């Protein structure tokens, strides 16, 4: 866990946080008095976040939830139909493709000029 060695032999991703936490404990505590350990709570939180990514994951979930709320509150006005998305001119459905793309001329008219 905090050995300092990563999977590839170098330092692990959280080893700098572990060193910071350990340094904080060394500076703020001694064998008789451990009350200074309260000063190391932010360093401990940083180390745990590096290990488990709980805050990062919670932030990502909340951003996804907000995005979905915003997307459902303002749906696209010109969203194509599912059938129009499926063919896009690949199966001789030029009219549907023109409707989706908003093109009034033939698809082949611009080729070869």
PDB file of N, CA and C in Angstrom:
ATOM      1  N   UNK A   1       0.819  -1.176   0.000  1.00  0.00           N
ATOM      2  CA  UNK A   1       0.000   0.000   0.000  1.00  0.00           C
ATOM      3  C   UNK A   1       0.869   1.247   0.000  1.00  0.00           C
ATOM      4  N   UNK A   2       1.632   1.460   1.018  1.00  0.00           N
ATOM      5  CA  UNK A   2       2.443   2.664   1.098  1.00  0.00           C
ATOM      6  C   UNK A   2       3.931   2.318   1.025  1.00  0.00           C
ATOM      7  N   UNK A   3       4.249   1.254   0.329  1.00  0.00           N
ATOM      8  CA  UNK A   3       5.639   0.836   0.258  1.00  0.00           C
ATOM      9  C   UNK A   3       6.468   1.805  -0.568  1.00  0.00           C
ATOM     10  N   UNK A   4       5.801   2.508  -1.476  1.00  0.00           N
ATOM     11  CA  UNK A   4       6.523   3.452  -2.314  1.00  0.00           C
ATOM     12  C   UNK A   4       6.856   2.902  -3.673  1.00  0.00           C
ATOM     13  N   UNK A   5       6.632   1.611  -3.907  1.00  0.00           N
ATOM     14  CA  UNK A   5       6.947   1.014  -5.189  1.00  0.00           C
ATOM     15  C   UNK A   5       5.660   0.787  -5.981  1.00  0.00           C
ATOM     16  N   UNK A   6       5.637   1.264  -7.203  1.00  0.00           N
ATOM     17  CA  UNK A   6       4.488   1.074  -8.070  1.00  0.00           C
ATOM     18  C   UNK A   6       4.587  -0.238  -8.819  1.00  0.00           C
ATOM     19  N   UNK A   7       3.665  -0.439  -9.730  1.00  0.00           N
ATOM     20  CA  UNK A   7       3.631  -1.674 -10.500  1.00  0.00           C
ATOM     21  C   UNK A   7       4.842  -1.814 -11.414  1.00  0.00           C
ATOM     22  N   UNK A   8       5.389  -0.701 -11.864  1.00  0.00           N
ATOM     23  CA  UNK A   8       6.518  -0.742 -12.789  1.00  0.00           C
ATOM     24  C   UNK A   8       7.857  -0.507 -12.100  1.00  0.00           C
ATOM     25  N   UNK A   9       7.888  -0.590 -10.794  1.00  0.00           N
ATOM     26  CA  UNK A   9       9.142  -0.464 -10.068  1.00  0.00           C
ATOM     27  C   UNK A   9       9.457   0.936  -9.579  1.00  0.00           C
ATOM     28  N   UNK A  10       8.817   1.947 -10.133  1.00  0.00           N
ATOM     29  CA  UNK A  10       9.047   3.319  -9.705  1.00  0.00           C
ATOM     30  C   UNK A  10       8.169   3.652  -8.508  1.00  0.00           C
ATOM     31  N   UNK A  11       8.142   4.914  -8.144  1.00  0.00           N
ATOM     32  CA  UNK A  11       7.289   5.298  -7.011  1.00  0.00           C
ATOM     33  C   UNK A  11       5.815   5.157  -7.374  1.00  0.00           C
ATOM     34  N   UNK A  12       5.010   4.759  -6.410  1.00  0.00           N
ATOM     35  CA  UNK A  12       3.578   4.614  -6.663  1.00  0.00           C
ATOM     36  C   UNK A  12       2.940   5.984  -6.793  1.00  0.00           C
ATOM     37  N   UNK A  13       1.733   6.025  -7.314  1.00  0.00           N
ATOM     38  CA  UNK A  13       1.084   7.312  -7.565  1.00  0.00           C
ATOM     39  C   UNK A  13       0.775   8.064  -6.277  1.00  0.00           C
ATOM     40  N   UNK A  14       0.564   7.369  -5.167  1.00  0.00           N
ATOM     41  CA  UNK A  14       0.189   8.016  -3.912  1.00  0.00           C
ATOM     42  C   UNK A  14       1.359   8.169  -2.944  1.00  0.00           C
ATOM     43  N   UNK A  15       2.530   7.743  -3.339  1.00  0.00           N
ATOM     44  CA  UNK A  15       3.665   7.808  -2.425  1.00  0.00           C
ATOM     45  C   UNK A  15       4.003   9.229  -1.998  1.00  0.00           C
ATOM     46  N   UNK A  16       3.944  10.238  -2.865  1.00  0.00           N
ATOM     47  CA  UNK A  16       4.204  11.605  -2.392  1.00  0.00           C
ATOM     48  C   UNK A  16       3.209  12.063  -1.322  1.00  0.00           C
ATOM     49  N   UNK A  17       1.949  11.650  -1.445  1.00  0.00           N
ATOM     50  CA  UNK A  17       0.952  11.998  -0.431  1.00  0.00           C
ATOM     51  C   UNK A  17       1.262  11.292   0.892  1.00  0.00           C
ATOM     52  N   UNK A  18       1.717  10.044   0.788  1.00  0.00           N
ATOM     53  CA  UNK A  18       2.097   9.297   1.989  1.00  0.00           C
ATOM     54  C   UNK A  18       3.279   9.973   2.682  1.00  0.00           C
ATOM     55  N   UNK A  19       4.253  10.413   1.906  1.00  0.00           N
ATOM     56  CA  UNK A  19       5.414  11.092   2.494  1.00  0.00           C
ATOM     57  C   UNK A  19       4.998  12.392   3.174  1.00  0.00           C
ATOM     58  N   UNK A  20       4.076  13.123   2.553  1.00  0.00           N
ATOM     59  CA  UNK A  20       3.597  14.370   3.148  1.00  0.00           C
ATOM     60  C   UNK A  20       2.878  14.098   4.462  1.00  0.00           C
ATOM     61  N   UNK A  21       2.055  13.055   4.481  1.00  0.00           N
ATOM     62  CA  UNK A  21       1.337  12.681   5.699  1.00  0.00           C
ATOM     63  C   UNK A  21       2.303  12.250   6.788  1.00  0.00           C
ATOM     64  N   UNK A  22       3.256  11.438   6.447  1.00  0.00           N
ATOM     65  CA  UNK A  22       4.248  10.970   7.413  1.00  0.00           C
ATOM     66  C   UNK A  22       5.057  12.140   7.968  1.00  0.00           C
ATOM     67  N   UNK A  23       5.462  13.058   7.106  1.00  0.00           N
ATOM     68  CA  UNK A  23       6.210  14.236   7.564  1.00  0.00           C
ATOM     69  C   UNK A  23       5.374  15.084   8.514  1.00  0.00           C
ATOM     70  N   UNK A  24       4.094  15.206   8.222  1.00  0.00           N
ATOM     71  CA  UNK A  24       3.207  15.968   9.101  1.00  0.00           C
ATOM     72  C   UNK A  24       3.129  15.318  10.480  1.00  0.00           C
ATOM     73  N   UNK A  25       2.983  13.998  10.523  1.00  0.00           N
ATOM     74  CA  UNK A  25       2.938  13.295  11.810  1.00  0.00           C
ATOM     75  C   UNK A  25       4.253  13.438  12.571  1.00  0.00           C
ATOM     76  N   UNK A  26       5.367  13.367  11.871  1.00  0.00           N
ATOM     77  CA  UNK A  26       6.672  13.470  12.533  1.00  0.00           C
ATOM     78  C   UNK A  26       6.847  14.852  13.151  1.00  0.00           C
ATOM     79  N   UNK A  27       6.431  15.876  12.432  1.00  0.00           N
ATOM     80  CA  UNK A  27       6.610  17.247  12.911  1.00  0.00           C
ATOM     81  C   UNK A  27       5.641  17.577  14.042  1.00  0.00           C
ATOM     82  N   UNK A  28       4.411  17.112  13.956  1.00  0.00           N
ATOM     83  CA  UNK A  28       3.372  17.556  14.890  1.00  0.00           C
ATOM     84  C   UNK A  28       3.100  16.628  16.062  1.00  0.00           C
ATOM     85  N   UNK A  29       3.687  15.454  16.120  1.00  0.00           N
ATOM     86  CA  UNK A  29       3.441  14.541  17.233  1.00  0.00           C
ATOM     87  C   UNK A  29       4.761  14.056  17.817  1.00  0.00           C
ATOM     88  N   UNK A  30       4.665  13.533  18.990  1.00  0.00           N
ATOM     89  CA  UNK A  30       5.811  12.850  19.615  1.00  0.00           C
ATOM     90  C   UNK A  30       5.271  11.674  20.410  1.00  0.00           C
ATOM     91  N   UNK A  31       6.137  10.941  21.076  1.00  0.00           N
ATOM     92  CA  UNK A  31       5.715   9.712  21.753  1.00  0.00           C
ATOM     93  C   UNK A  31       4.796   9.993  22.946  1.00  0.00           C
ATOM     94  N   UNK A  32       4.901  11.171  23.555  1.00  0.00           N
ATOM     95  CA  UNK A  32       4.059  11.485  24.715  1.00  0.00           C
ATOM     96  C   UNK A  32       2.754  12.182  24.321  1.00  0.00           C
ATOM     97  N   UNK A  33       2.785  12.967  23.260  1.00  0.00           N
ATOM     98  CA  UNK A  33       1.635  13.793  22.910  1.00  0.00           C
ATOM     99  C   UNK A  33       1.267  13.591  21.440  1.00  0.00           C
ATOM    100  N   UNK A  34       0.103  13.041  21.212  1.00  0.00           N
ATOM    101  CA  UNK A  34      -0.341  12.816  19.835  1.00  0.00           C
ATOM    102  C   UNK A  34      -1.448  13.791  19.441  1.00  0.00           C
ATOM    103  N   UNK A  35      -1.691  14.827  20.227  1.00  0.00           N
ATOM    104  CA  UNK A  35      -2.765  15.762  19.924  1.00  0.00           C
ATOM    105  C   UNK A  35      -2.471  16.581  18.663  1.00  0.00           C
ATOM    106  N   UNK A  36      -1.223  16.686  18.252  1.00  0.00           N
ATOM    107  CA  UNK A  36      -0.873  17.417  17.043  1.00  0.00           C
ATOM    108  C   UNK A  36      -1.295  16.719  15.764  1.00  0.00           C
ATOM    109  N   UNK A  37      -1.744  15.476  15.896  1.00  0.00           N
ATOM    110  CA  UNK A  37      -2.166  14.726  14.713  1.00  0.00           C
ATOM    111  C   UNK A  37      -3.394  15.355  14.055  1.00  0.00           C
ATOM    112  N   UNK A  38      -4.138  16.166  14.809  1.00  0.00           N
ATOM    113  CA  UNK A  38      -5.309  16.836  14.236  1.00  0.00           C
ATOM    114  C   UNK A  38      -4.908  17.793  13.128  1.00  0.00           C
ATOM    115  N   UNK A  39      -3.690  18.284  13.179  1.00  0.00           N
ATOM    116  CA  UNK A  39      -3.206  19.191  12.142  1.00  0.00           C
ATOM    117  C   UNK A  39      -2.961  18.454  10.824  1.00  0.00           C
ATOM    118  N   UNK A  40      -2.903  17.150  10.879  1.00  0.00           N
ATOM    119  CA  UNK A  40      -2.589  16.349   9.693  1.00  0.00           C
ATOM    120  C   UNK A  40      -3.833  15.823   8.975  1.00  0.00           C
ATOM    121  N   UNK A  41      -5.021  16.221   9.411  1.00  0.00           N
ATOM    122  CA  UNK A  41      -6.251  15.736   8.784  1.00  0.00           C
ATOM    123  C   UNK A  41      -6.300  16.081   7.292  1.00  0.00           C
ATOM    124  N   UNK A  42      -5.953  17.317   6.856  1.00  0.00           N
ATOM    125  CA  UNK A  42      -5.983  17.590   5.407  1.00  0.00           C
ATOM    126  C   UNK A  42      -5.024  16.692   4.606  1.00  0.00           C
ATOM    127  N   UNK A  43      -3.851  16.424   5.145  1.00  0.00           N
ATOM    128  CA  UNK A  43      -2.904  15.544   4.457  1.00  0.00           C
ATOM    129  C   UNK A  43      -3.437  14.116   4.402  1.00  0.00           C
ATOM    130  N   UNK A  44      -4.106  13.683   5.471  1.00  0.00           N
ATOM    131  CA  UNK A  44      -4.702  12.349   5.498  1.00  0.00           C
ATOM    132  C   UNK A  44      -5.827  12.251   4.463  1.00  0.00           C
ATOM    133  N   UNK A  45      -6.660  13.291   4.358  1.00  0.00           N
ATOM    134  CA  UNK A  45      -7.724  13.295   3.359  1.00  0.00           C
ATOM    135  C   UNK A  45      -7.159  13.245   1.944  1.00  0.00           C
ATOM    136  N   UNK A  46      -6.076  13.981   1.704  1.00  0.00           N
ATOM    137  CA  UNK A  46      -5.446  13.947   0.379  1.00  0.00           C
ATOM    138  C   UNK A  46      -4.932  12.548   0.050  1.00  0.00           C
ATOM    139  N   UNK A  47      -4.330  11.903   1.027  1.00  0.00           N
ATOM    140  CA  UNK A  47      -3.802  10.554   0.815  1.00  0.00           C
ATOM    141  C   UNK A  47      -4.937   9.567   0.520  1.00  0.00           C
ATOM    142  N   UNK A  48      -6.027   9.638   1.310  1.00  0.00           N
ATOM    143  CA  UNK A  48      -7.164   8.746   1.074  1.00  0.00           C
ATOM    144  C   UNK A  48      -7.812   9.016  -0.277  1.00  0.00           C
ATOM    145  N   UNK A  49      -7.889  10.293  -0.681  1.00  0.00           N
ATOM    146  CA  UNK A  49      -8.448  10.614  -1.991  1.00  0.00           C
ATOM    147  C   UNK A  49      -7.584  10.039  -3.102  1.00  0.00           C
ATOM    148  N   UNK A  50      -6.279  10.093  -2.938  1.00  0.00           N
ATOM    149  CA  UNK A  50      -5.388   9.511  -3.933  1.00  0.00           C
ATOM    150  C   UNK A  50      -5.598   8.003  -4.039  1.00  0.00           C
ATOM    151  N   UNK A  51      -5.809   7.354  -2.906  1.00  0.00           N
ATOM    152  CA  UNK A  51      -6.000   5.902  -2.917  1.00  0.00           C
ATOM    153  C   UNK A  51      -7.344   5.491  -3.498  1.00  0.00           C
ATOM    154  N   UNK A  52      -8.429   6.184  -3.102  1.00  0.00           N
ATOM    155  CA  UNK A  52      -9.777   5.687  -3.395  1.00  0.00           C
ATOM    156  C   UNK A  52     -10.572   6.533  -4.385  1.00  0.00           C
ATOM    157  N   UNK A  53     -10.195   7.762  -4.623  1.00  0.00           N
ATOM    158  CA  UNK A  53     -10.858   8.668  -5.580  1.00  0.00           C
ATOM    159  C   UNK A  53     -12.341   8.861  -5.283  1.00  0.00           C
ATOM    160  N   UNK A  54     -12.740   8.883  -4.020  1.00  0.00           N
ATOM    161  CA  UNK A  54     -14.163   9.018  -3.684  1.00  0.00           C
ATOM    162  C   UNK A  54     -14.706  10.394  -4.033  1.00  0.00           C
ATOM    163  N   UNK A  55     -13.969  11.448  -3.732  1.00  0.00           N
ATOM    164  CA  UNK A  55     -14.441  12.802  -4.036  1.00  0.00           C
ATOM    165  C   UNK A  55     -14.492  13.021  -5.549  1.00  0.00           C
ATOM    166  N   UNK A  56     -13.489  12.531  -6.243  1.00  0.00           N
ATOM    167  CA  UNK A  56     -13.456  12.670  -7.702  1.00  0.00           C
ATOM    168  C   UNK A  56     -14.644  11.947  -8.332  1.00  0.00           C
ATOM    169  N   UNK A  57     -14.917  10.743  -7.864  1.00  0.00           N
ATOM    170  CA  UNK A  57     -16.030   9.956  -8.389  1.00  0.00           C
ATOM    171  C   UNK A  57     -17.356  10.646  -8.100  1.00  0.00           C
ATOM    172  N   UNK A  58     -17.521  11.174  -6.884  1.00  0.00           N
ATOM    173  CA  UNK A  58     -18.758  11.866  -6.528  1.00  0.00           C
ATOM    174  C   UNK A  58     -18.948  13.111  -7.394  1.00  0.00           C
ATOM    175  N   UNK A  59     -17.861  13.836  -7.655  1.00  0.00           N
ATOM    176  CA  UNK A  59     -17.938  15.016  -8.517  1.00  0.00           C
ATOM    177  C   UNK A  59     -18.355  14.635  -9.940  1.00  0.00           C
ATOM    178  N   UNK A  60     -17.785  13.561 -10.454  1.00  0.00           N
ATOM    179  CA  UNK A  60     -18.115  13.114 -11.812  1.00  0.00           C
ATOM    180  C   UNK A  60     -19.573  12.686 -11.904  1.00  0.00           C
ATOM    181  N   UNK A  61     -20.077  11.980 -10.907  1.00  0.00           N
ATOM    182  CA  UNK A  61     -21.471  11.545 -10.900  1.00  0.00           C
ATOM    183  C   UNK A  61     -22.389  12.759 -10.853  1.00  0.00           C
ATOM    184  N   UNK A  62     -22.064  13.744 -10.037  1.00  0.00           N
ATOM    185  CA  UNK A  62     -22.887  14.951  -9.938  1.00  0.00           C
ATOM    186  C   UNK A  62     -22.870  15.739 -11.247  1.00  0.00           C
ATOM    187  N   UNK A  63     -21.731  15.813 -11.917  1.00  0.00           N
ATOM    188  CA  UNK A  63     -21.659  16.505 -13.205  1.00  0.00           C
ATOM    189  C   UNK A  63     -22.507  15.778 -14.246  1.00  0.00           C
ATOM    190  N   UNK A  64     -22.459  14.448 -14.274  1.00  0.00           N
ATOM    191  CA  UNK A  64     -23.285  13.684 -15.202  1.00  0.00           C
ATOM    192  C   UNK A  64     -24.765  13.912 -14.923  1.00  0.00           C
ATOM    193  N   UNK A  65     -25.122  13.939 -13.646  1.00  0.00           N
ATOM    194  CA  UNK A  65     -26.520  14.152 -13.269  1.00  0.00           C
ATOM    195  C   UNK A  65     -26.977  15.547 -13.713  1.00  0.00           C
ATOM    196  N   UNK A  66     -26.146  16.563 -13.505  1.00  0.00           N
ATOM    197  CA  UNK A  66     -26.489  17.925 -13.917  1.00  0.00           C
ATOM    198  C   UNK A  66     -26.603  18.018 -15.436  1.00  0.00           C
ATOM    199  N   UNK A  67     -25.721  17.352 -16.153  1.00  0.00           N
ATOM    200  CA  UNK A  67     -25.773  17.359 -17.616  1.00  0.00           C
ATOM    201  C   UNK A  67     -27.065  16.722 -18.108  1.00  0.00           C
ATOM    202  N   UNK A  68     -27.440  15.598 -17.522  1.00  0.00           N
ATOM    203  CA  UNK A  68     -28.668  14.925 -17.940  1.00  0.00           C
ATOM    204  C   UNK A  68     -29.896  15.777 -17.631  1.00  0.00           C
ATOM    205  N   UNK A  69     -29.896  16.464 -16.453  1.00  0.00           N
ATOM    206  CA  UNK A  69     -31.004  17.350 -16.114  1.00  0.00           C
ATOM    207  C   UNK A  69     -31.121  18.482 -17.131  1.00  0.00           C
ATOM    208  N   UNK A  70     -29.983  19.092 -17.470  1.00  0.00           N
ATOM    209  CA  UNK A  70     -29.989  20.189 -18.428  1.00  0.00           C
ATOM    210  C   UNK A  70     -30.415  19.708 -19.809  1.00  0.00           C
ATOM    211  N   UNK A  71     -29.983  18.527 -20.182  1.00  0.00           N
ATOM    212  CA  UNK A  71     -30.342  17.972 -21.485  1.00  0.00           C
ATOM    213  C   UNK A  71     -31.834  17.671 -21.569  1.00  0.00           C
ATOM    214  N   UNK A  72     -32.416  17.165 -20.493  1.00  0.00           N
ATOM    215  CA  UNK A  72     -33.856  16.863 -20.508  1.00  0.00           C
ATOM    216  C   UNK A  72     -34.689  18.129 -20.387  1.00  0.00           C
ATOM    217  N   UNK A  73     -34.171  19.179 -19.788  1.00  0.00           N
ATOM    218  CA  UNK A  73     -34.906  20.433 -19.665  1.00  0.00           C
ATOM    219  C   UNK A  73     -34.966  21.189 -20.981  1.00  0.00           C
ATOM    220  N   UNK A  74     -33.949  21.042 -21.821  1.00  0.00           N
ATOM    221  CA  UNK A  74     -33.883  21.740 -23.105  1.00  0.00           C
ATOM    222  C   UNK A  74     -33.616  20.741 -24.225  1.00  0.00           C
ATOM    223  N   UNK A  75     -34.632  19.988 -24.634  1.00  0.00           N
ATOM    224  CA  UNK A  75     -34.401  19.013 -25.716  1.00  0.00           C
ATOM    225  C   UNK A  75     -34.123  19.719 -27.039  1.00  0.00           C
ATOM    226  N   UNK A  76     -33.413  19.046 -27.895  1.00  0.00           N
ATOM    227  CA  UNK A  76     -33.081  19.621 -29.208  1.00  0.00           C
ATOM    228  C   UNK A  76     -34.338  19.789 -30.027  1.00  0.00           C
ATOM    229  N   UNK A  77     -34.473  20.941 -30.669  1.00  0.00           N
ATOM    230  CA  UNK A  77     -35.652  21.222 -31.486  1.00  0.00           C
ATOM    231  C   UNK A  77     -35.606  20.461 -32.807  1.00  0.00           C
ATOM    232  N   UNK A  78     -34.444  20.297 -33.385  1.00  0.00           N
ATOM    233  CA  UNK A  78     -34.332  19.665 -34.691  1.00  0.00           C
ATOM    234  C   UNK A  78     -33.667  18.294 -34.600  1.00  0.00           C
ATOM    235  N   UNK A  79     -34.003  17.553 -33.566  1.00  0.00           N
ATOM    236  CA  UNK A  79     -33.414  16.228 -33.397  1.00  0.00           C
ATOM    237  C   UNK A  79     -33.925  15.298 -34.491  1.00  0.00           C
ATOM    238  N   UNK A  80     -33.046  14.581 -35.155  1.00  0.00           N
ATOM    239  CA  UNK A  80     -33.488  13.677 -36.221  1.00  0.00           C
ATOM    240  C   UNK A  80     -34.222  12.463 -35.656  1.00  0.00           C
ATOM    241  N   UNK A  81     -35.082  11.895 -36.484  1.00  0.00           N
ATOM    242  CA  UNK A  81     -35.787  10.680 -36.092  1.00  0.00           C
ATOM    243  C   UNK A  81     -34.798   9.518 -36.059  1.00  0.00           C
ATOM    244  N   UNK A  82     -35.164   8.479 -35.360  1.00  0.00           N
ATOM    245  CA  UNK A  82     -34.276   7.315 -35.260  1.00  0.00           C
ATOM    246  C   UNK A  82     -34.038   6.687 -36.620  1.00  0.00           C
ATOM    247  N   UNK A  83     -35.069   6.625 -37.460  1.00  0.00           N
ATOM    248  CA  UNK A  83     -34.915   6.051 -38.791  1.00  0.00           C
ATOM    249  C   UNK A  83     -33.981   6.873 -39.653  1.00  0.00           C
ATOM    250  N   UNK A  84     -34.028   8.186 -39.496  1.00  0.00           N
ATOM    251  CA  UNK A  84     -33.150   9.056 -40.276  1.00  0.00           C
ATOM    252  C   UNK A  84     -31.699   8.883 -39.848  1.00  0.00           C
ATOM    253  N   UNK A  85     -31.489   8.654 -38.590  1.00  0.00           N
ATOM    254  CA  UNK A  85     -30.129   8.446 -38.115  1.00  0.00           C
ATOM    255  C   UNK A  85     -29.586   7.125 -38.632  1.00  0.00           C
ATOM    256  N   UNK A  86     -30.454   6.125 -38.719  1.00  0.00           N
ATOM    257  CA  UNK A  86     -30.019   4.802 -39.099  1.00  0.00           C
ATOM    258  C   UNK A  86     -29.509   4.729 -40.539  1.00  0.00           C
ATOM    259  N   UNK A  87     -30.194   5.382 -41.493  1.00  0.00           N
ATOM    260  CA  UNK A  87     -29.800   5.145 -42.871  1.00  0.00           C
ATOM    261  C   UNK A  87     -28.774   6.148 -43.382  1.00  0.00           C
ATOM    262  N   UNK A  88     -28.975   7.446 -43.213  1.00  0.00           N
ATOM    263  CA  UNK A  88     -28.041   8.485 -43.661  1.00  0.00           C
ATOM    264  C   UNK A  88     -27.528   8.267 -45.083  1.00  0.00           C
ATOM    265  N   UNK A  89     -28.411   7.836 -45.948  1.00  0.00           N
ATOM    266  CA  UNK A  89     -28.052   7.722 -47.343  1.00  0.00           C
ATOM    267  C   UNK A  89     -27.324   6.446 -47.720  1.00  0.00           C
ATOM    268  N   UNK A  90     -27.118   5.582 -46.790  1.00  0.00           N
ATOM    269  CA  UNK A  90     -26.375   4.367 -47.090  1.00  0.00           C
ATOM    270  C   UNK A  90     -27.237   3.308 -47.759  1.00  0.00           C
ATOM    271  N   UNK A  91     -28.558   3.389 -47.581  1.00  0.00           N
ATOM    272  CA  UNK A  91     -29.440   2.362 -48.114  1.00  0.00           C
ATOM    273  C   UNK A  91     -30.454   2.961 -49.085  1.00  0.00           C
ATOM    274  N   UNK A  92     -29.995   3.808 -49.991  1.00  0.00           N
ATOM    275  CA  UNK A  92     -30.840   4.443 -51.001  1.00  0.00           C
ATOM    276  C   UNK A  92     -31.995   5.220 -50.381  1.00  0.00           C
ATOM    277  N   UNK A  93     -31.720   5.955 -49.343  1.00  0.00           N
ATOM    278  CA  UNK A  93     -32.721   6.796 -48.692  1.00  0.00           C
ATOM    279  C   UNK A  93     -32.256   8.246 -48.777  1.00  0.00           C
ATOM    280  N   UNK A  94     -32.083   8.741 -49.998  1.00  0.00           N
ATOM    281  CA  UNK A  94     -31.548  10.084 -50.207  1.00  0.00           C
ATOM    282  C   UNK A  94     -32.438  11.167 -49.618  1.00  0.00           C
ATOM    283  N   UNK A  95     -33.771  10.986 -49.670  1.00  0.00           N
ATOM    284  CA  UNK A  95     -34.675  12.010 -49.157  1.00  0.00           C
ATOM    285  C   UNK A  95     -34.506  12.180 -47.651  1.00  0.00           C
ATOM    286  N   UNK A  96     -34.390  11.052 -46.932  1.00  0.00           N
ATOM    287  CA  UNK A  96     -34.185  11.127 -45.482  1.00  0.00           C
ATOM    288  C   UNK A  96     -32.853  11.790 -45.153  1.00  0.00           C
ATOM    289  N   UNK A  97     -31.828  11.469 -45.917  1.00  0.00           N
ATOM    290  CA  UNK A  97     -30.516  12.054 -45.689  1.00  0.00           C
ATOM    291  C   UNK A  97     -30.560  13.559 -45.917  1.00  0.00           C
ATOM    292  N   UNK A  98     -31.233  13.987 -46.995  1.00  0.00           N
ATOM    293  CA  UNK A  98     -31.349  15.421 -47.263  1.00  0.00           C
ATOM    294  C   UNK A  98     -32.103  16.119 -46.152  1.00  0.00           C
ATOM    295  N   UNK A  99     -33.141  15.454 -45.643  1.00  0.00           N
ATOM    296  CA  UNK A  99     -33.932  16.044 -44.565  1.00  0.00           C
ATOM    297  C   UNK A  99     -33.087  16.221 -43.306  1.00  0.00           C
ATOM    298  N   UNK A 100     -32.274  15.226 -42.980  1.00  0.00           N
ATOM    299  CA  UNK A 100     -31.426  15.296 -41.795  1.00  0.00           C
ATOM    300  C   UNK A 100     -30.358  16.363 -41.959  1.00  0.00           C
ATOM    301  N   UNK A 101     -29.738  16.393 -43.134  1.00  0.00           N
ATOM    302  CA  UNK A 101     -28.651  17.334 -43.362  1.00  0.00           C
ATOM    303  C   UNK A 101     -29.142  18.727 -43.723  1.00  0.00           C
ATOM    304  N   UNK A 102     -30.430  18.863 -44.077  1.00  0.00           N
ATOM    305  CA  UNK A 102     -30.963  20.150 -44.461  1.00  0.00           C
ATOM    306  C   UNK A 102     -30.539  20.569 -45.851  1.00  0.00           C
ATOM    307  N   UNK A 103     -30.254  19.607 -46.708  1.00  0.00           N
ATOM    308  CA  UNK A 103     -29.787  19.869 -48.057  1.00  0.00           C
ATOM    309  C   UNK A 103     -30.966  19.736 -49.011  1.00  0.00           C
ATOM    310  N   UNK A 104     -31.130  20.692 -49.953  1.00  0.00           N
ATOM    311  CA  UNK A 104     -32.237  20.658 -50.896  1.00  0.00           C
ATOM    312  C   UNK A 104     -31.825  20.142 -52.252  1.00  0.00           C
ATOM    313  N   UNK A 105     -30.545  19.899 -52.456  1.00  0.00           N
ATOM    314  CA  UNK A 105     -30.107  19.446 -53.764  1.00  0.00           C
ATOM    315  C   UNK A 105     -29.678  17.980 -53.686  1.00  0.00           C
ATOM    316  N   UNK A 106     -29.459  17.379 -54.800  1.00  0.00           N
ATOM    317  CA  UNK A 106     -29.075  15.969 -54.846  1.00  0.00           C
ATOM    318  C   UNK A 106     -27.694  15.781 -54.248  1.00  0.00           C
ATOM    319  N   UNK A 107     -27.456  14.654 -53.652  1.00  0.00           N
ATOM    320  CA  UNK A 107     -26.170  14.352 -53.028  1.00  0.00           C
ATOM    321  C   UNK A 107     -25.077  14.268 -54.081  1.00  0.00           C
ATOM    322  N   UNK A 108     -25.398  13.741 -55.246  1.00  0.00           N
ATOM    323  CA  UNK A 108     -24.405  13.542 -56.272  1.00  0.00           C
ATOM    324  C   UNK A 108     -24.082  14.807 -57.064  1.00  0.00           C
ATOM    325  N   UNK A 109     -24.806  15.908 -56.868  1.00  0.00           N
ATOM    326  CA  UNK A 109     -24.606  17.085 -57.711  1.00  0.00           C
ATOM    327  C   UNK A 109     -23.253  17.740 -57.488  1.00  0.00           C
ATOM    328  N   UNK A 110     -22.660  17.605 -56.321  1.00  0.00           N
ATOM    329  CA  UNK A 110     -21.375  18.252 -56.047  1.00  0.00           C
ATOM    330  C   UNK A 110     -20.187  17.386 -56.373  1.00  0.00           C
ATOM    331  N   UNK A 111     -20.392  16.137 -56.732  1.00  0.00           N
ATOM    332  CA  UNK A 111     -19.289  15.221 -56.975  1.00  0.00           C
ATOM    333  C   UNK A 111     -18.813  15.365 -58.415  1.00  0.00           C
ATOM    334  N   UNK A 112     -17.514  15.456 -58.600  1.00  0.00           N
ATOM    335  CA  UNK A 112     -16.913  15.454 -59.924  1.00  0.00           C
ATOM    336  C   UNK A 112     -16.827  16.821 -60.566  1.00  0.00           C
ATOM    337  N   UNK A 113     -17.170  17.869 -59.859  1.00  0.00           N
ATOM    338  CA  UNK A 113     -17.092  19.208 -60.449  1.00  0.00           C
ATOM    339  C   UNK A 113     -15.804  19.868 -60.129  1.00  0.00           C
TER     340      UNK A 113
END
